Coordinates of N, CA and C in Angstrom, one line a residue:
X1 N 1.0 -1.5 -0.6 CA 0.3 -0.5 0.1 C 0.7 1.3 0.2
X2 N 0.4 2.3 -0.9 CA 1.3 3.3 -1.0 C 0.6 4.7 -0.1
X3 N 1.7 5.1 0.6 CA 1.3 6.0 1.6 C 1.2 7.3 0.3
X4 N 0.1 8.8 1.2 CA -0.2 9.6 0.4 C 1.2 10.3 -0.7
X5 N 2.2 10.1 0.2 CA 3.2 10.9 -0.2 C 4.5 10.1 -1.2
X6 N 3.9 9.1 -0.6 CA 4.6 8.2 -3.0 C 3.7 8.2 -3.1
X7 N 2.1 8.1 -3.1 CA 1.1 8.5 -4.5 C 1.5 10.4 -5.0
X8 N 1.3 11.0 -4.3 CA 1.6 12.6 -4.6 C 2.9 12.0 -5.9
X9 N 4.5 11.9 -5.2 CA 5.6 11.7 -5.8 C 5.5 11.0 -7.1
X10 N 5.3 10.3 -6.5 CA 4.9 8.9 -8.7 C 3.6 9.1 -9.8
X11 N 3.0 10.4 -8.8 CA 1.9 11.2 -9.9 C 2.5 12.3 -10.6
X12 N 3.5 12.7 -9.9 CA 3.5 13.5 -10.3 C 4.9 13.9 -10.7
X13 N 5.3 13.1 -10.7 CA 6.6 12.3 -12.4 C 6.3 11.1 -13.0
X14 N 4.8 11.0 -12.5 CA 3.6 11.0 -14.2 C 4.1 11.6 -14.8
X15 N 2.9 12.6 -14.4 CA 2.6 13.9 -15.4 C 3.7 15.0 -15.7
X16 N 4.7 15.2 -14.6 CA 5.5 15.4 -15.4 C 6.4 15.3 -17.4
X17 N 6.9 13.6 -17.1 CA 6.4 13.0 -18.1 C 6.2 13.4 -19.5
X18 N 4.5 12.8 -19.0 CA 4.0 13.2 -19.7 C 3.4 14.4 -20.8
X19 N 3.8 15.1 -19.6 CA 3.6 17.0 -19.9 C 4.7 17.0 -21.4
X20 N 5.8 16.8 -20.8 CA 7.4 17.2 -21.0 C 6.8 15.9 -22.7
X21 N 6.8 15.1 -23.3 CA 6.0 14.2 -23.5 C 5.1 14.5 -24.6
X22 N 4.1 16.0 -24.2 CA 2.7 15.9 -24.8 C 2.0 15.2 -25.1
X23 N 2.0 14.1 -24.0 CA 1.2 12.9 -23.8 C -0.4 13.9 -22.6
X24 N -1.0 14.2 -23.0 CA -1.3 15.5 -22.4 C -3.3 14.9 -21.5
X25 N -3.8 13.9 -22.4 CA -4.4 12.9 -21.6 C -3.6 12.0 -20.0
X26 N -2.9 11.8 -20.5 CA -2.7 11.0 -19.5 C -1.9 11.5 -18.0
X27 N -1.6 13.0 -18.8 CA -1.3 13.5 -17.9 C -3.0 14.4 -17.0
X28 N -3.1 14.8 -17.6 CA -4.6 15.2 -17.0 C -5.5 14.4 -17.0
X29 N -4.9 12.2 -15.9 CA -5.5 12.0 -14.5 C -4.9 12.0 -13.8
X30 N -3.4 11.7 -14.2 CA -2.1 11.8 -13.4 C -2.5 13.7 -12.1
X31 N -2.4 14.8 -12.9 CA -1.9 15.8 -12.0 C -3.7 16.0 -11.0
X32 N -4.8 15.5 -11.1 CA -5.6 15.6 -10.5 C -5.9 15.0 -9.3
X33 N -4.7 13.9 -9.7 CA -5.3 12.7 -8.4 C -4.7 13.4 -7.6
X34 N -2.8 14.1 -8.3 CA -1.5 14.2 -6.9 C -2.6 15.1 -6.4
X35 N -4.0 16.8 -7.4 CA -3.9 17.8 -6.4 C -5.1 17.2 -4.9
X36 N -5.8 16.6 -5.3 CA -6.8 15.5 -4.5 C -6.6 15.0 -3.1
X37 N -5.1 14.6 -4.0 CA -4.4 13.4 -2.7 C -3.6 15.1 -1.5
X38 N -2.6 16.1 -2.1 CA -1.9 16.2 -1.2 C -2.2 18.2 -2.5
X39 N -3.9 18.5 -1.8 CA -4.9 19.3 -1.6 C -3.6 20.4 -1.8
X40 N -2.1 20.5 -0.2 CA -1.3 22.8 -0.9 C -0.2 21.6 -0.7
X41 N -0.3 21.0 -2.0 CA 1.1 21.3 -1.7 C 0.9 21.9 -3.6
X42 N 1.6 23.0 -3.5 CA 1.8 24.2 -4.6 C 2.5 23.4 -5.8
X43 N 3.0 22.7 -5.6 CA 3.9 22.3 -6.8 C 2.1 21.2 -8.0
X44 N 1.4 20.2 -7.2 CA 0.3 19.9 -7.3 C -0.6 21.5 -8.7
X45 N -0.4 22.0 -8.1 CA -1.2 23.4 -9.0 C -0.8 23.4 -9.2
X46 N 1.2 24.4 -9.7 CA 1.5 24.4 -11.3 C 1.5 23.4 -11.7
X47 N 1.7 22.0 -11.6 CA 1.3 21.2 -12.7 C 0.4 21.2 -13.7
X48 N -0.7 21.4 -12.7 CA -2.8 21.2 -12.8 C -2.5 21.9 -14.0
X49 N -2.1 22.9 -13.1 CA -1.6 24.7 -14.4 C -1.1 25.0 -15.5
X50 N 0.0 23.8 -15.6 CA 0.8 24.0 -16.8 C -0.5 22.9 -17.7
X51 N -0.5 22.1 -17.4 CA -1.6 20.8 -18.4 C -2.6 21.7 -18.6
X52 N -3.1 23.2 -18.0 CA -4.4 23.9 -18.2 C -4.0 24.3 -19.8
X53 N -2.8 25.3 -19.3 CA -3.0 26.1 -19.8 C -1.8 25.1 -22.2
X54 N -1.8 24.0 -21.3 CA -0.9 23.4 -23.0 C -2.7 22.5 -23.5
X55 N -4.2 23.1 -23.5 CA -4.8 22.7 -23.3 C -5.4 23.3 -23.8
X56 N -5.0 24.6 -23.8 CA -5.8 26.2 -23.7 C -6.8 26.2 -23.1
X57 N -7.1 26.0 -21.6 CA -7.8 26.4 -21.0 C -7.4 26.4 -19.6
X58 N -7.8 28.5 -20.2 CA -7.2 29.3 -19.5 C -8.0 29.5 -18.1
X59 N -9.4 29.5 -18.4 CA -9.3 30.1 -16.6 C -8.5 29.3 -15.8
X60 N -9.1 27.4 -15.6 CA -8.5 26.9 -15.4 C -7.2 27.2 -14.7
X61 N -6.4 27.7 -15.9 CA -5.1 28.1 -16.1 C -4.7 28.3 -15.0
X62 N -5.2 29.9 -15.0 CA -5.6 31.2 -14.8 C -5.3 31.0 -12.5
X63 N -6.1 29.5 -12.7 CA -7.3 29.7 -11.0 C -6.3 28.1 -10.7
X64 N -5.7 27.4 -11.7 CA -4.4 26.4 -10.0 C -3.5 27.6 -10.0
X65 N -2.7 29.0 -11.5 CA -1.9 29.5 -11.1 C -1.4 30.3 -9.9
X66 N -3.1 31.2 -10.2 CA -3.0 31.4 -8.9 C -2.7 31.3 -7.2
X67 N -3.6 29.9 -7.3 CA -3.3 28.9 -6.5 C -1.8 29.1 -5.5
X68 N -0.9 27.6 -6.7 CA 0.5 28.3 -6.9 C 1.4 29.2 -5.4
X69 N 1.0 30.4 -6.0 CA 1.2 32.1 -5.5 C 0.5 31.7 -3.9
X70 N -0.6 31.6 -4.0 CA -1.2 31.7 -2.6 C -0.3 30.2 -2.4
X71 N 0.0 30.0 -2.0 CA 1.0 28.3 -1.4 C 2.4 28.7 -1.2
X72 N 2.6 28.9 -2.2 CA 4.0 29.6 -2.5 C 4.1 31.0 -3.1
X73 N 4.0 32.0 -1.8 CA 4.3 33.1 -3.2 C 6.2 33.5 -3.5
X74 N 6.4 32.5 -3.2 CA 8.1 32.9 -3.1 C 8.7 31.0 -3.4
X75 N 8.0 31.0 -4.0 CA 8.6 29.7 -4.2 C 9.8 29.1 -5.7
X76 N 9.9 28.3 -5.5 CA 10.9 28.2 -7.0 C 10.2 28.9 -8.6
X77 N 9.5 28.6 -8.6 CA 8.5 28.6 -9.9 C 7.7 29.7 -9.2
X78 N 8.3 30.6 -9.1 CA 7.0 31.7 -8.5 C 7.3 32.6 -10.0
X79 N 9.0 33.1 -10.4 CA 8.8 33.9 -12.1 C 7.6 33.1 -12.0
X80 N 8.1 31.8 -13.0 CA 7.2 31.4 -14.3 C 5.9 31.1 -14.4
X81 N 6.1 31.0 -12.9 CA 3.9 31.2 -13.2 C 4.2 32.7 -12.8
X82 N 4.2 33.7 -12.7 CA 3.3 35.0 -13.0 C 3.6 35.4 -14.1
X83 N 4.7 34.7 -15.4 CA 5.3 35.0 -16.7 C 3.8 34.4 -17.2
X84 N 4.3 32.9 -16.8 CA 3.1 32.6 -17.5 C 1.3 33.6 -17.5
X85 N 0.8 33.5 -16.1 CA 0.3 34.6 -15.8 C -0.3 36.6 -16.1
X86 N 1.3 36.6 -16.8 CA 1.0 37.7 -17.9 C 0.9 36.9 -19.2
X87 N 1.3 36.0 -19.6 CA 0.3 35.9 -20.6 C -1.5 35.1 -21.4
X88 N -1.9 35.0 -20.6 CA -3.0 34.8 -19.7 C -4.0 35.6 -19.9
X89 N -3.7 36.7 -18.9 CA -4.3 37.9 -18.8 C -4.3 38.8 -19.8

């Protein structure tokens, strides 16, 4: 039985590989799972935002990027998130 942290790490790893490989369908299945298991983990919201942006789901991407910033305003991805938001708004 996998613990929640292991499951999230696995979901994030698979989602990132699929996103990098442009397998958005598979990514959309794994990223939301990670958010459900760890809703307060900013990286899961960043991944979901990236998926939504690539799928042209502007409102969803904006919402997830903002969730990331709220959870981790000084995080490693803050600059990339702000740049992505500028491009979406």
